[in-house]
Coordinates of C-alpha atoms in Angstrom, one line a residue:
Chain A
M243 CA -3.5 -17.9 20.3
L244 CA -4.9 -18.0 16.8
T245 CA -3.9 -20.6 14.3
I246 CA -2.8 -19.4 10.9
T247 CA -6.0 -20.9 9.2
T248 CA -8.4 -19.1 11.6
F249 CA -6.4 -15.9 11.2
V250 CA -6.6 -16.0 7.4
V251 CA -10.3 -16.9 7.5
V252 CA -11.1 -14.2 10.0
T253 CA -9.1 -11.6 8.1
V254 CA -10.8 -12.4 4.8
I255 CA -14.2 -12.2 6.4
K256 CA -13.2 -8.8 7.9
I257 CA -11.9 -7.5 4.6
V258 CA -15.2 -8.5 2.8
I259 CA -17.3 -6.9 5.5
A260 CA -15.2 -3.7 5.6
L261 CA -15.3 -3.4 1.8
L262 CA -19.1 -3.9 1.7
V263 CA -19.7 -1.4 4.5
L264 CA -17.3 1.1 3.0
L265 CA -18.7 0.9 -0.5
T266 CA -22.3 1.1 0.8
A267 CA -21.3 4.1 2.9
V268 CA -19.7 5.7 -0.2
A269 CA -22.9 5.1 -2.2
Y270 CA -25.1 6.6 0.5
T271 CA -22.7 9.6 1.0
T272 CA -23.4 10.6 -2.6
W273 CA -27.1 10.2 -1.9
L274 CA -26.8 12.3 1.3
E275 CA -24.8 15.0 -0.5
R276 CA -27.4 15.3 -3.3
K277 CA -30.2 15.3 -0.8
L278 CA -28.6 17.8 1.6
V279 CA -27.3 20.2 -1.0
G280 CA -30.7 20.0 -2.7
H281 CA -32.5 21.1 0.5
I282 CA -29.9 23.8 1.1
Q283 CA -30.6 25.2 -2.3
N284 CA -34.4 24.9 -1.8
R285 CA -34.8 21.8 -4.0
W286 CA -35.8 18.3 -3.2
G287 CA -32.8 16.4 -4.5
P288 CA -33.3 12.8 -5.7
Q289 CA -36.8 11.5 -4.9
R290 CA -38.0 9.4 -7.8
V291 CA -36.1 6.2 -7.4
G292 CA -37.4 4.4 -4.3
P293 CA -38.7 6.1 -1.1
F294 CA -36.9 9.4 -0.6
G295 CA -34.8 8.5 -3.6
L296 CA -33.0 5.9 -1.5
L297 CA -32.3 3.7 -4.5
Q298 CA -30.7 6.5 -6.4
P299 CA -27.1 5.2 -5.8
L300 CA -28.1 1.9 -7.2
A301 CA -29.5 3.6 -10.3
D302 CA -26.3 5.7 -10.6
G303 CA -24.1 2.6 -10.4
L304 CA -26.1 0.8 -13.1
K305 CA -25.9 3.8 -15.3
F306 CA -22.1 4.0 -14.8
I307 CA -21.7 0.3 -15.7
F308 CA -23.8 0.5 -18.9
K309 CA -22.3 3.8 -20.2
E310 CA -19.9 3.7 -23.1
D311 CA -16.3 3.5 -21.8
L312 CA -14.7 6.0 -24.1
T313 CA -10.9 6.2 -24.4
P314 CA -10.0 9.4 -26.2
P315 CA -7.3 9.2 -28.8
Y316 CA -3.8 10.6 -28.0
V317 CA -4.0 9.6 -24.4
Y318 CA -1.0 7.9 -22.7
K319 CA -2.9 4.7 -22.5
T320 CA -1.1 2.7 -19.8
L321 CA -1.2 5.5 -17.2
Y322 CA -4.6 6.6 -18.4
I323 CA -6.0 3.2 -17.3
A324 CA -3.8 2.8 -14.3
A325 CA -4.7 6.2 -12.7
P326 CA -8.3 5.5 -11.6
I327 CA -7.3 2.0 -10.4
L328 CA -4.5 3.5 -8.3
S329 CA -6.8 6.1 -6.8
L330 CA -9.5 3.7 -5.8
T331 CA -7.1 1.0 -4.6
L332 CA -5.3 3.4 -2.3
A333 CA -8.6 4.9 -1.0
L334 CA -9.9 1.5 -0.2
T335 CA -6.7 0.3 1.4
S336 CA -6.4 3.1 4.0
I337 CA -9.7 2.2 5.7
S338 CA -8.2 -1.3 6.6
L339 CA -6.3 0.3 9.5
V340 CA -9.2 2.3 11.0
P341 CA -10.5 0.7 14.2
I342 CA -14.2 1.1 14.7
G343 CA -14.5 -0.4 18.2
N344 CA -12.8 -2.4 20.9
W345 CA -11.6 -6.0 20.7
V346 CA -14.6 -8.3 20.6
T347 CA -15.1 -12.1 20.9
V348 CA -17.2 -13.4 18.0
G349 CA -17.8 -17.2 17.9
G350 CA -14.8 -17.9 20.2
V351 CA -12.4 -15.7 18.2
Y352 CA -11.0 -12.7 20.0
T353 CA -10.3 -10.1 17.4
P354 CA -10.0 -6.3 17.0
L355 CA -12.8 -4.4 15.1
E356 CA -10.5 -3.5 12.2
I357 CA -8.7 -5.5 9.6
T358 CA -5.3 -5.3 11.3
D359 CA -4.0 -3.6 14.4
V360 CA -0.6 -1.9 13.6
N361 CA 1.7 -0.1 16.1
I362 CA 2.1 2.8 13.7
G363 CA -1.3 2.7 12.1
L364 CA -1.6 6.5 11.8
L365 CA 1.7 6.8 10.0
I366 CA 0.7 4.0 7.5
I367 CA -2.6 5.7 6.8
L368 CA -0.8 9.0 6.2
G369 CA 1.7 7.2 3.9
I370 CA -1.1 5.6 1.9
T371 CA -3.1 8.8 1.6
S372 CA 0.1 10.7 0.6
L373 CA 0.4 8.2 -2.4
G374 CA -3.1 9.1 -3.4
V375 CA -1.9 12.2 -5.2
Y376 CA -0.4 10.0 -7.9
G377 CA -3.7 8.8 -9.2
I378 CA -4.9 12.4 -9.7
A379 CA -1.6 13.7 -11.1
L380 CA -1.2 10.8 -13.5
A381 CA -4.8 11.1 -14.6
G382 CA -4.3 14.8 -15.4
W383 CA -1.0 14.2 -17.2
S384 CA -1.9 11.1 -19.2
S385 CA -5.2 12.5 -20.5
N386 CA -3.3 14.8 -22.9
S387 CA -5.8 17.6 -22.4
K388 CA -5.1 21.1 -21.1
Y389 CA -8.0 21.1 -18.6
S390 CA -6.9 17.7 -17.2
L391 CA -3.2 18.8 -17.0
L392 CA -4.1 22.0 -15.2
G393 CA -6.3 20.1 -12.8
G394 CA -3.6 17.6 -12.1
L395 CA -1.0 20.2 -11.5
R396 CA -3.3 22.1 -9.1
A397 CA -4.1 18.9 -7.3
S398 CA -0.6 17.9 -6.8
A399 CA 0.6 21.3 -5.7
Q400 CA -2.3 21.7 -3.3
M401 CA -2.1 18.2 -1.8
V402 CA 1.7 18.5 -1.2
S403 CA 1.2 21.9 0.5
Y404 CA -1.7 20.9 2.7
E405 CA -0.2 17.6 3.7
I406 CA 2.4 19.5 5.8
A407 CA -0.3 21.3 7.7
L408 CA -2.3 18.1 8.0
G409 CA 0.6 16.2 9.4
L410 CA 1.6 18.9 11.8
S411 CA -1.9 19.3 13.1
L412 CA -1.8 15.6 14.3
V413 CA 1.5 16.1 16.2
G414 CA -0.2 17.8 19.1
V415 CA -2.5 14.8 19.6
L416 CA 0.4 12.4 19.3
I417 CA 2.4 14.3 21.9
M418 CA -0.6 14.1 24.3
S419 CA -1.2 10.4 23.8
G420 CA 2.4 9.3 23.3
S421 CA 1.6 6.7 20.7
L422 CA 1.1 6.2 17.0
N423 CA -1.3 3.3 17.5
L424 CA -4.8 4.5 16.8
R425 CA -6.3 2.2 19.4
E426 CA -4.1 3.6 22.1
I427 CA -4.8 7.2 21.0
V428 CA -8.5 6.4 21.4
D429 CA -8.0 4.6 24.8
A430 CA -6.3 7.8 26.1
Q431 CA -9.5 9.7 25.5
G432 CA -11.8 7.6 27.6
G433 CA -13.5 9.0 30.8
H434 CA -14.5 12.5 31.8
M435 CA -13.0 15.7 33.1
T436 CA -14.6 17.7 35.9
G437 CA -17.5 15.3 36.1
W438 CA -19.1 15.6 32.7
I439 CA -16.9 16.9 29.9
P440 CA -15.6 13.9 27.9
R441 CA -11.8 13.7 27.7
W442 CA -11.7 14.0 23.9
N443 CA -8.6 15.6 22.5
I444 CA -10.7 18.5 21.0
F445 CA -11.8 19.4 24.6
R446 CA -8.3 19.1 26.0
G447 CA -6.8 22.0 24.1
Q448 CA -6.5 20.6 20.7
F449 CA -9.3 22.7 19.1
V450 CA -6.8 24.7 17.1
A451 CA -5.3 21.5 15.8
F452 CA -8.8 20.3 15.0
F453 CA -9.5 23.4 12.9
V454 CA -6.2 23.1 11.1
Y455 CA -6.9 19.4 10.4
L456 CA -10.4 20.3 9.2
A457 CA -9.2 22.8 6.7
A458 CA -6.2 20.7 5.5
A459 CA -8.5 17.6 5.2
F460 CA -10.9 19.5 3.0
A461 CA -8.0 20.5 0.8
E462 CA -6.5 17.0 0.8
T463 CA -9.8 15.5 -0.5
N464 CA -10.3 18.3 -3.0
R465 CA -13.6 19.4 -1.6
V466 CA -15.3 22.8 -1.6
P467 CA -14.0 25.4 -0.8
F468 CA -10.7 23.9 -1.9
D469 CA -11.9 22.0 -5.0
L470 CA -9.6 24.0 -7.4
P471 CA -8.5 20.7 -9.1
E472 CA -11.9 20.2 -10.5
A473 CA -13.3 23.7 -10.6
E474 CA -16.0 23.2 -13.2
T475 CA -16.3 26.9 -14.0
E476 CA -12.7 27.1 -15.3
L477 CA -11.5 23.5 -15.9
V478 CA -14.6 21.7 -17.2
A479 CA -14.0 18.9 -14.6
G480 CA -10.3 19.1 -13.9
Y481 CA -8.2 16.0 -13.9
H482 CA -11.1 13.6 -14.8
T483 CA -12.4 15.6 -17.7
E484 CA -11.5 12.9 -20.2
Y485 CA -12.8 10.0 -18.2
S486 CA -16.2 8.4 -18.7
S487 CA -18.2 5.4 -17.5
M488 CA -16.7 3.2 -14.7
K489 CA -13.3 4.9 -14.9
F490 CA -14.9 8.2 -13.9
A491 CA -16.9 6.4 -11.2
M492 CA -13.7 5.0 -9.7
F493 CA -12.4 8.6 -9.2
F494 CA -15.7 9.5 -7.7
M495 CA -15.7 6.5 -5.4
A496 CA -12.1 7.2 -4.4
E497 CA -13.0 10.8 -3.4
Y498 CA -15.9 9.7 -1.2
A499 CA -13.9 6.9 0.3
N500 CA -11.2 9.4 1.1
M501 CA -13.8 11.6 2.8
I502 CA -14.9 8.7 5.0
T503 CA -11.3 7.9 5.9
V504 CA -10.6 11.5 6.8
A505 CA -13.7 11.7 8.9
S506 CA -12.7 8.4 10.6
I507 CA -9.3 9.8 11.5
A508 CA -10.8 13.0 12.8
T509 CA -13.2 10.9 15.0
L510 CA -10.3 8.8 16.3
L511 CA -7.9 11.5 17.0
F512 CA -10.0 14.4 18.1
L513 CA -13.5 13.2 18.9
G514 CA -12.8 10.3 21.2
G515 CA -13.3 7.5 18.7
W516 CA -15.9 5.0 19.9
H517 CA -16.2 6.5 23.4
G518 CA -19.7 7.6 24.5
P519 CA -22.4 6.6 27.0
V520 CA -22.7 2.9 27.1
F521 CA -25.7 1.4 28.9
G522 CA -28.5 -1.3 28.7
P523 CA -28.4 -5.0 28.1
W524 CA -25.3 -6.8 26.8
W525 CA -26.2 -6.6 23.1
L526 CA -26.6 -2.8 23.4
V527 CA -23.3 -2.6 25.2
A528 CA -21.7 -4.4 22.3
I529 CA -23.3 -2.3 19.6
L530 CA -23.2 1.2 21.2
P531 CA -19.4 2.0 20.7
V532 CA -19.7 1.2 17.0
F533 CA -22.8 3.3 16.9
W534 CA -21.1 6.3 18.5
F535 CA -18.2 6.0 16.1
A536 CA -20.5 5.9 13.1
L537 CA -22.5 8.8 14.5
K538 CA -19.4 11.0 14.8
V539 CA -18.2 10.0 11.3
F540 CA -21.6 10.9 10.0
G541 CA -21.5 14.3 11.8
F542 CA -18.2 15.0 10.2
I543 CA -19.4 14.1 6.7
F544 CA -22.6 16.2 7.3
L545 CA -20.3 19.1 8.1
Y546 CA -18.4 18.4 4.8
I547 CA -21.6 18.6 2.8
W548 CA -23.0 21.6 4.8
I549 CA -19.8 23.6 4.0
R550 CA -20.0 22.5 0.3
G551 CA -23.5 24.0 0.2
T552 CA -22.4 27.2 2.0
L553 CA -19.0 28.4 1.0
P554 CA -17.7 29.7 -2.4
R555 CA -14.5 28.4 -3.9
F556 CA -11.1 30.0 -3.1
R557 CA -9.0 31.7 -5.7
Y558 CA -5.8 29.7 -6.4
D559 CA -3.4 32.2 -4.9
Q560 CA -5.7 32.6 -1.9
L561 CA -5.6 28.8 -1.4
M562 CA -1.8 28.7 -1.4
A563 CA -1.4 31.7 0.8
F564 CA -4.0 30.3 3.2
G565 CA -2.1 27.0 3.4
W566 CA 1.4 28.3 3.7
K567 CA 1.0 31.6 5.5
F568 CA -1.9 30.8 7.9
L569 CA -2.4 27.1 8.4
F570 CA 1.2 26.1 8.5
P571 CA 2.4 28.6 11.1
L572 CA -0.8 27.9 13.1
A573 CA 0.0 24.2 13.2
V574 CA 3.6 24.8 14.2
A575 CA 2.5 27.1 17.0
N576 CA 0.1 24.5 18.2
V577 CA 2.9 21.9 18.3
L578 CA 5.1 24.2 20.2
V579 CA 2.5 25.2 22.8
T580 CA 1.3 21.6 23.2
S581 CA 4.8 20.3 23.8
L582 CA 5.6 23.1 26.2
I583 CA 2.5 22.3 28.3
V584 CA 3.1 18.6 28.2
A585 CA 6.8 19.1 29.2
L586 CA 5.8 21.4 32.1
Q587 CA 3.2 18.9 33.4
K588 CA 5.8 16.1 33.6
Chain B
M200 CA 11.0 -19.2 5.2
L201 CA 8.2 -16.9 4.2
Q202 CA 10.4 -14.0 5.0
L203 CA 13.1 -15.3 2.8
V204 CA 10.7 -15.7 -0.1
L205 CA 9.3 -12.2 0.4
F206 CA 12.8 -10.8 0.7
F207 CA 13.7 -12.2 -2.7
V208 CA 10.4 -11.2 -4.3
F209 CA 10.7 -7.5 -3.2
G210 CA 14.5 -7.5 -3.8
I211 CA 14.0 -8.6 -7.4
I212 CA 11.2 -6.1 -7.8
A213 CA 13.5 -3.3 -6.5
V214 CA 16.3 -4.3 -8.8
A215 CA 14.1 -4.8 -11.8
A216 CA 12.4 -1.4 -11.3
A217 CA 15.9 0.2 -10.9
V218 CA 17.0 -1.3 -14.3
N219 CA 13.7 -0.2 -15.8
L220 CA 14.3 3.3 -14.5
L221 CA 17.4 3.5 -16.7
A222 CA 15.9 1.7 -19.7
Q223 CA 12.7 3.8 -20.0
R224 CA 12.8 6.6 -22.5
H225 CA 10.0 8.6 -21.1
P226 CA 10.8 10.6 -17.9
I227 CA 7.5 9.9 -16.3
N228 CA 8.0 6.1 -16.6
S229 CA 11.4 6.5 -15.0
A230 CA 9.9 8.5 -12.2
L231 CA 7.3 5.9 -11.6
S232 CA 9.9 3.1 -11.6
L233 CA 11.8 5.0 -8.9
I234 CA 8.6 5.1 -6.8
V235 CA 8.4 1.3 -7.2
V236 CA 12.0 1.1 -6.0
M237 CA 11.1 3.2 -3.0
A238 CA 8.0 1.2 -2.2
S239 CA 9.9 -2.2 -2.4
L240 CA 12.7 -0.8 -0.2
A241 CA 10.0 0.2 2.3
T242 CA 8.7 -3.4 2.2
L243 CA 12.3 -4.7 2.8
F244 CA 12.5 -2.4 5.9
L245 CA 9.2 -3.8 7.0
L246 CA 10.6 -7.4 6.7
M247 CA 13.5 -6.4 8.9
G248 CA 11.1 -5.2 11.6
A249 CA 11.8 -1.5 11.0
E250 CA 8.2 -0.5 10.6
F251 CA 8.7 3.1 11.4
L252 CA 11.5 3.4 8.9
A253 CA 9.2 1.8 6.3
A254 CA 6.4 4.2 6.9
I255 CA 8.8 7.2 6.8
Q256 CA 10.3 5.9 3.6
V257 CA 6.9 5.8 1.9
I258 CA 5.8 9.2 3.3
V259 CA 9.0 11.1 2.6
Y260 CA 10.3 9.5 -0.6
A261 CA 7.3 8.1 -2.4
G262 CA 4.8 10.6 -1.0
A263 CA 6.7 13.9 -1.1
I264 CA 9.9 13.9 -3.0
M265 CA 8.7 11.8 -5.9
V266 CA 5.5 13.8 -6.1
L267 CA 7.7 16.9 -6.8
F268 CA 9.6 14.9 -9.5
V269 CA 6.4 14.0 -11.2
F270 CA 5.1 17.5 -10.7
V271 CA 8.1 19.0 -12.5
I272 CA 7.9 16.5 -15.3
M273 CA 4.3 17.4 -15.8
L274 CA 5.0 21.1 -15.6
L275 CA 7.8 21.0 -18.2
N276 CA 5.7 18.6 -20.2
A277 CA 8.9 16.6 -20.9
G278 CA 8.6 14.4 -23.9
E279 CA 10.4 11.2 -24.8
E280 CA 14.1 11.1 -24.8
E281 CA 16.0 10.3 -28.0
R282 CA 18.3 7.4 -27.8
T283 CA 21.8 8.4 -28.6
P284 CA 24.6 5.9 -29.4
G285 CA 26.5 7.0 -26.3
S286 CA 30.0 8.2 -25.9
R287 CA 32.9 6.0 -26.9
V288 CA 34.8 6.8 -23.8
A289 CA 32.0 5.4 -21.7
M290 CA 32.0 2.2 -23.7
L291 CA 35.8 1.8 -23.6
L292 CA 36.5 2.8 -20.1
G293 CA 33.2 2.7 -18.2
F294 CA 32.2 -0.9 -18.5
P295 CA 35.6 -2.3 -17.6
A296 CA 35.7 0.1 -14.7
V297 CA 32.4 -1.1 -13.4
V298 CA 33.5 -4.8 -13.7
L299 CA 36.7 -4.0 -12.0
L300 CA 35.0 -2.2 -9.1
A301 CA 32.4 -4.9 -8.6
G302 CA 35.2 -7.5 -8.7
L303 CA 37.3 -5.6 -6.2
L304 CA 34.3 -5.2 -3.8
A305 CA 33.4 -8.9 -4.0
W306 CA 37.0 -9.9 -3.5
T307 CA 37.5 -7.7 -0.5
L308 CA 34.3 -8.9 1.1
L309 CA 35.1 -12.5 0.5
T310 CA 38.7 -12.4 1.6
H311 CA 38.3 -10.3 4.7
N312 CA 35.0 -12.0 5.9
P313 CA 35.0 -15.5 4.5
H314 CA 32.3 -16.8 6.8
P315 CA 29.7 -14.0 7.0
A316 CA 27.2 -14.4 9.8
P317 CA 23.8 -15.3 8.5
V318 CA 21.9 -12.2 7.8
E319 CA 19.1 -11.6 10.3
L320 CA 16.0 -11.1 8.1
S321 CA 13.5 -10.6 10.9
G322 CA 15.9 -8.8 13.1
R323 CA 15.2 -7.5 16.5
F324 CA 16.0 -4.2 14.9
V325 CA 15.5 -1.3 17.4
G326 CA 13.4 0.8 15.2
S327 CA 10.5 2.0 17.3
P328 CA 9.6 5.7 17.0
T329 CA 10.7 6.2 20.7
A330 CA 14.1 4.6 20.1
I331 CA 14.7 6.6 17.0
A332 CA 13.5 9.8 18.6
Q333 CA 15.9 9.3 21.6
L334 CA 18.8 8.7 19.3
L335 CA 18.0 11.8 17.1
F336 CA 16.9 14.3 19.7
R337 CA 19.1 13.3 22.7
D338 CA 22.2 11.3 21.8
F339 CA 22.9 12.9 18.4
L340 CA 21.1 16.2 18.9
L341 CA 24.1 18.4 17.8
P342 CA 24.8 16.5 14.5
F343 CA 21.0 16.5 13.8
E344 CA 20.7 20.3 14.3
V345 CA 23.9 20.9 12.3
T346 CA 22.4 18.9 9.4
S347 CA 19.3 21.0 9.5
V348 CA 21.4 24.1 9.2
L349 CA 23.2 22.5 6.3
I350 CA 19.9 21.9 4.6
L351 CA 18.8 25.5 5.2
I352 CA 22.0 26.7 3.6
A353 CA 21.3 24.5 0.6
I354 CA 17.8 26.0 0.3
M355 CA 19.2 29.5 0.4
G356 CA 21.7 28.6 -2.2
A357 CA 19.0 27.3 -4.4
V358 CA 17.0 30.5 -4.0
V359 CA 20.0 32.6 -4.9
L360 CA 20.7 30.4 -8.0
A361 CA 17.1 30.5 -9.1
S362 CA 16.6 34.2 -8.7
P363 CA 17.2 36.1 -12.0
A364 CA 20.7 37.4 -12.5
G365 CA 21.3 41.0 -11.2
T366 CA 18.6 41.0 -8.6
T367 CA 19.5 40.4 -5.0
T368 CA 15.9 39.9 -4.0
G369 CA 14.4 36.4 -3.8
P370 CA 11.9 35.1 -6.3
G371 CA 9.1 35.8 -3.8
T372 CA 9.4 39.6 -4.1
P373 CA 7.6 40.9 -7.2
E374 CA 9.7 42.9 -9.6
P375 CA 8.9 46.6 -10.0
P376 CA 6.5 47.1 -12.9
A377 CA 8.2 48.1 -16.2
K378 CA 7.7 51.6 -17.3
R379 CA 5.3 51.9 -20.2
E380 CA 6.3 53.8 -23.3
G381 CA 4.1 56.8 -24.1

């Protein structure tokens, strides 16, 4: 049993590590995106700062800090300042519930590889991400600019619509594992079927749900092909048109942090979490699960960027029709079929 | 002890945000205050051990319903409200009525239950998703389904009310194009 002091110390250490890792991942996701999209478009991408342009995120960060922080006149100041803070805070909070590996013993302390292990972790993550829309909506409204307002309106309509499909796509997985605890959901996916196929949910009939989740997650994070809220050809930059310097960077970081959260949830729910071949000496056994988890998240983010480099943007009415008339019925059908099969098996 | 402190902290935040909701002149500030009320209520649920209810409170109220409120305020681009002196009837009758009602409530509670049992703050509240699901979908299945039909009727009523007068079609059906002159 942990004493309260050890608990607080361990939790603070974990929070610091999680934030450092997440922010580094955010920085290097931007590097990866610029590099990959560059190669897709037959360019080199960043390559001047450091080897392979690896120090580019650092240069970007310095640039953001030293840029002039401009507050346009006629903005609704309180909310204008609060909006980016809200976005980034919520984006960073949701990662605290994502488990990246099993329980481990470090220095005599037995602790889960996440900041806290909650019974209903998935629901809390959904709750936090559902609040994320306020950052964007308030930014669009408080900027007092038509482009921002249109971007904010589009974002809130889009996120509310796709949240339904997103939530329903997860229900199939929840029915199969019978738990809302992310750790238990992952544990239910260990082992193999018929000898070699891993028992990941995506291979156990949840591939439709995975597709729905994929599409809805792209819309929730406002990424191509659903990046209508910041469509630069029509709206300049959408909801963050009037933002500069670090405030703009906060929106940017929030978007990438949300991408990582979404990729982590996909990994946990559909791709078997940290399960994968584990072998070798004890230190390899300890590291490999975390490595598999990171690899799957990386694969998902790679897919994100790949699609950004490939697909054009939807038109707004197409976006809404796709969400309500295709994804939503598909998700409902998946829930019905899954529950029928699970009920028949019992 | 810690739970009592947290209860008072979030209780005071909830009440203060509710008062702020009434006092603010800009609709968006009122909507945001309401979100704060919802979030503190969720925290109070959490303190009572009803974690599922807390999560649902945040997802449904703060994450869905209030987003629509904010959306409508943005869409209408509602400006600041003007402060009116208020009606005299409300001043003369309303405030005494509120005091009377509050007094009556307090008196009833105190006379009929003079020694209330200590409120369980960290209750062994049966609030797991399984328990709630079994209540909703097995023990109270019929009332639950009837409620959903009621909500469906409300939605249909809203559609009828919102559709332009004279048309029987819903707002989803496009109107026939108007004939052009010449």
